[in-house]
C-alpha positions as a LaTeX table, in Angstrom:
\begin{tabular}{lrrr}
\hline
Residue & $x$ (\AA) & $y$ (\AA) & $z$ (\AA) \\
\hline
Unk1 & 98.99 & 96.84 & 102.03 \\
Unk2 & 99.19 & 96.41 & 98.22 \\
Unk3 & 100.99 & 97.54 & 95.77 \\
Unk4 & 101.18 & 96.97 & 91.97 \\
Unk5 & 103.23 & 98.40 & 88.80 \\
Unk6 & 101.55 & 98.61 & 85.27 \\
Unk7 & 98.70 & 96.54 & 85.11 \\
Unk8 & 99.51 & 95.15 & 88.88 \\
Unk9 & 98.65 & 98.42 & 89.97 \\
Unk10 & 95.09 & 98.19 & 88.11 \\
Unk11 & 94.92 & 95.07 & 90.28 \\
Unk12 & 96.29 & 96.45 & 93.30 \\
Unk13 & 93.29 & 99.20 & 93.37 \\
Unk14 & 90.44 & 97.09 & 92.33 \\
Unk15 & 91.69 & 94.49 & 95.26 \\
Unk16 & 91.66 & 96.85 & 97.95 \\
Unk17 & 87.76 & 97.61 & 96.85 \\
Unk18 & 86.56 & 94.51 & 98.43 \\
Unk19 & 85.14 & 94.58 & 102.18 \\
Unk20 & 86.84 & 92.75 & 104.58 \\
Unk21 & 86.23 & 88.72 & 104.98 \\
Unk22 & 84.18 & 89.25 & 101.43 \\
Unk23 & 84.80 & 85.35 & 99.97 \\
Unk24 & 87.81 & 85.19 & 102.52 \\
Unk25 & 89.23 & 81.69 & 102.62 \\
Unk26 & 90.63 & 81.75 & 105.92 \\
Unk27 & 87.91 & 83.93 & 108.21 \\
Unk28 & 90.44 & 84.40 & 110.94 \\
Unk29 & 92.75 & 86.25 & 108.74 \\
Unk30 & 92.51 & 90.03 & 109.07 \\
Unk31 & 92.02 & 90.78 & 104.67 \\
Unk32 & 91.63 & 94.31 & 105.32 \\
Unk33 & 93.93 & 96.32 & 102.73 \\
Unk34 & 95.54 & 99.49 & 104.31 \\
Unk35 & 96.78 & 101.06 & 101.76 \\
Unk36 & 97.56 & 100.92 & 97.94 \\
Unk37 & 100.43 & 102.06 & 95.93 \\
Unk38 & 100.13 & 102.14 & 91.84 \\
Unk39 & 103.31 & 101.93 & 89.85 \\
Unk40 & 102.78 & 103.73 & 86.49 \\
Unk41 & 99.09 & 101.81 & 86.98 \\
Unk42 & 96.95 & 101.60 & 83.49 \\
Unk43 & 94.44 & 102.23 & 85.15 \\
Unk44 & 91.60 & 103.03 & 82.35 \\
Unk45 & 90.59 & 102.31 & 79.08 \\
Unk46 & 88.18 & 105.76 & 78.87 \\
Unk47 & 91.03 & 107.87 & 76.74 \\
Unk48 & 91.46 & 106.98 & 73.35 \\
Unk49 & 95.90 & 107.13 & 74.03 \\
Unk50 & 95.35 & 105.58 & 77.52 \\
Unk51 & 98.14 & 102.83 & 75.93 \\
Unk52 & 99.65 & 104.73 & 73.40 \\
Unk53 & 102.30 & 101.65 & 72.61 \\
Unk54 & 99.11 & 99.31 & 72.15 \\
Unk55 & 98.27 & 99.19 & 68.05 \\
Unk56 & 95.43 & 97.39 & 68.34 \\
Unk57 & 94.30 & 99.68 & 71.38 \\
Unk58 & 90.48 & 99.15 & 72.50 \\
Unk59 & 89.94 & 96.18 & 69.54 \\
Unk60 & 88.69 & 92.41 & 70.54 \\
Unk61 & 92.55 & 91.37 & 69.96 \\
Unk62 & 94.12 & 94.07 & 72.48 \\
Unk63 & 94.78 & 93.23 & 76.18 \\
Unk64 & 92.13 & 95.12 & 77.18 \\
Unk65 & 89.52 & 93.48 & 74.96 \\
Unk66 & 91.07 & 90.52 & 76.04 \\
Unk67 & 90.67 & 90.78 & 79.35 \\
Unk68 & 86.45 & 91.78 & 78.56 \\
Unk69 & 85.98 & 88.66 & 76.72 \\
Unk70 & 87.48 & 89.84 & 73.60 \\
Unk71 & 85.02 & 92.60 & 72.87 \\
Unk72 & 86.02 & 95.58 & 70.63 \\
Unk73 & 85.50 & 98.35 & 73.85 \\
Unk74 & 85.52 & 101.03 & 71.07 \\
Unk75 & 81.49 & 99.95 & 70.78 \\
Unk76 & 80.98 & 98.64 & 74.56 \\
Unk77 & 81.52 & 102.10 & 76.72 \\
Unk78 & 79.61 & 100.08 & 79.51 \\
Unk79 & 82.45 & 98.24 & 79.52 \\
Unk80 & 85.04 & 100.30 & 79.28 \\
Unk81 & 83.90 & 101.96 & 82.04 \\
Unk82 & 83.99 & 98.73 & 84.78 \\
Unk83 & 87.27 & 98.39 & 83.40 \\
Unk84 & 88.69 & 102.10 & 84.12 \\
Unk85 & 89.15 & 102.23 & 88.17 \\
Unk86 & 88.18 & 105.94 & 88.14 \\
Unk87 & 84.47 & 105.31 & 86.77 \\
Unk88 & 83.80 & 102.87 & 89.60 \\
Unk89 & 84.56 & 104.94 & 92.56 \\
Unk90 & 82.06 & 107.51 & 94.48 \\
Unk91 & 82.14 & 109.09 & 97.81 \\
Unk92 & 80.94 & 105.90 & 99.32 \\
Unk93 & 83.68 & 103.46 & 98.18 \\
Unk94 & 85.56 & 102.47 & 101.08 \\
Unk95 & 89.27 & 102.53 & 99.63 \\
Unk96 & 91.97 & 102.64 & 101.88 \\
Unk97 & 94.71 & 105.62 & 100.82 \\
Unk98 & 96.41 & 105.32 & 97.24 \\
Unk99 & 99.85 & 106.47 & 96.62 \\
Unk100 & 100.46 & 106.97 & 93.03 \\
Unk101 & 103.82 & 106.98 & 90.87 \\
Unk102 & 104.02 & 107.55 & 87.28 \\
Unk103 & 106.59 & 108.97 & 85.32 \\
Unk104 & 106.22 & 112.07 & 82.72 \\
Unk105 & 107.76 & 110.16 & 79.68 \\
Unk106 & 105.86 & 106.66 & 80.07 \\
Unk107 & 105.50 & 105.69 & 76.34 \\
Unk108 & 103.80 & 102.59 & 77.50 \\
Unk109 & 101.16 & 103.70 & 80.06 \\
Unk110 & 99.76 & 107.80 & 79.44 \\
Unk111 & 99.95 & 109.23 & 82.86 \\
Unk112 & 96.78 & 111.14 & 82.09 \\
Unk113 & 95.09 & 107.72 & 83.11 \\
Unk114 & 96.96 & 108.09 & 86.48 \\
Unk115 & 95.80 & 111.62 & 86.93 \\
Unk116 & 92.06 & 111.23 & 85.92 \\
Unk117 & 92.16 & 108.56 & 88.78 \\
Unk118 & 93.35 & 110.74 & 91.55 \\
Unk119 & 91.31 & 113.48 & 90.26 \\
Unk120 & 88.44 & 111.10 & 91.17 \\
Unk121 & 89.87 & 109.37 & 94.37 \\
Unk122 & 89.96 & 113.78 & 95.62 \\
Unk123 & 86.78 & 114.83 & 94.03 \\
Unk124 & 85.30 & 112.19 & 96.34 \\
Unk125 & 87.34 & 113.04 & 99.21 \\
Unk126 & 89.43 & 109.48 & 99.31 \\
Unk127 & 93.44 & 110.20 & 100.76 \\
Unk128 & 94.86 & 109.53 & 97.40 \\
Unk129 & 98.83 & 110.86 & 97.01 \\
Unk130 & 100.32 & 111.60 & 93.18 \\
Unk131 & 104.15 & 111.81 & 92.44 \\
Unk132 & 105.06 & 112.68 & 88.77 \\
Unk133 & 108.82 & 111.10 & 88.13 \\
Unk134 & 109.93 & 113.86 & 85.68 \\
Unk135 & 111.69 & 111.96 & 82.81 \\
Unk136 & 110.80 & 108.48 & 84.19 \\
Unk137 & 109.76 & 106.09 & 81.34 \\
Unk138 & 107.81 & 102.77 & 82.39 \\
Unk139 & 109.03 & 100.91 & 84.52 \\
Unk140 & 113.02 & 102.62 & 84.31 \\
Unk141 & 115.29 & 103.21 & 87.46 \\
Unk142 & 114.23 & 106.62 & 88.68 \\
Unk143 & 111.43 & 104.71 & 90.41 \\
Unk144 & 114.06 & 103.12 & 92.74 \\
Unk145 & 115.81 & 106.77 & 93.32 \\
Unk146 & 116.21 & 107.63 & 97.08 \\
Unk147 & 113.83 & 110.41 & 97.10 \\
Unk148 & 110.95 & 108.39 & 95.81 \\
Unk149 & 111.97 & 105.43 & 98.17 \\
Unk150 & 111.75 & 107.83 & 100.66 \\
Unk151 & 107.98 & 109.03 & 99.70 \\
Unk152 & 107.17 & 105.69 & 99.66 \\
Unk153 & 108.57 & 104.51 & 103.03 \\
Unk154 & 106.54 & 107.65 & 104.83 \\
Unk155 & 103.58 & 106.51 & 102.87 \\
Unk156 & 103.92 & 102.68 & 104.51 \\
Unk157 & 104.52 & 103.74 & 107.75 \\
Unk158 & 101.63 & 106.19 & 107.43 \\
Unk159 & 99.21 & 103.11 & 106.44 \\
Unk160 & 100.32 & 100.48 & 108.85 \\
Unk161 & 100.91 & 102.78 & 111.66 \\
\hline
\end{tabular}
């Protein structure tokens, strides 16, 4: 089981792509990943207001070009693409189920980044799960309310069960 918020949640996803035992230190550990839950993930760099907080959004200076070797991804769409989860998943990925959580007024993360991705985890027939926190800004308390700690219990106990 993983689980990530905001950019954890990028990692969280692109971890659980990785076949068991793949460059597994210890060989007698079970690495399988069960499931994966994205908090309020950014998740891709394909939408031009994917980070809508980020000035510099997309340039060699932003964390996203950053994180590519500080390359402007405005004139690298290659990639932009292995860097936005959604473009590297098909019908035969094996991904375990994703539970995603975003809230409707994240000013730091665009929840259209969340929704393209389980768009593509259905289209491909992958158990993904999507809860919009109406009013929930990145990161803020709602994401700790009982009814979404209650999604989230049934969605452990679904995965490890």
């Amino acid at each position: 089981m993983l689980a990530g918020n905001s950019s954890g949640g990028h990692t969280a996803i692109y971890a659980s792509f990785f076949p068991e035992g793949e460059d597994n230190l210890y060989p007698d550990v079970n690495a399988k990943v069960s499931g994966v839950v994205d908090f309020y993930g950014s998740v891709s760099v394909m939408r031009e207001d994917s980070n809508p907080t980020t000035i510099n959004h997309l340039q060699a200076d932003s964390p996203e070009g950053m994180e590519m070797g500080h390359v402007d991804l405005r004139e690298n769409s290659d990639l932009r693409r292995k860097l936005s989860v959604e473009c590297n998943i098909s019908k035969d990925t094996d991904i375990p189920p994703v539970l995603i959580i975003h809230g409707t007024k994240d000013r730091t993360v665009n929840t259209i980044g969340s929704t393209d991705l389980y768009l593509k985890l259905k289209e491909c027939g992958k158990e993904a799960s999507y809860i919009l926190i109406k009013g929930a800004d990145h990161g803020s308390g709602e994401f700790t309310s009982p009814a979404v700690l209650k999604e989230l219990d049934a969605f452990i106990k679904h995965v490890l069960a």
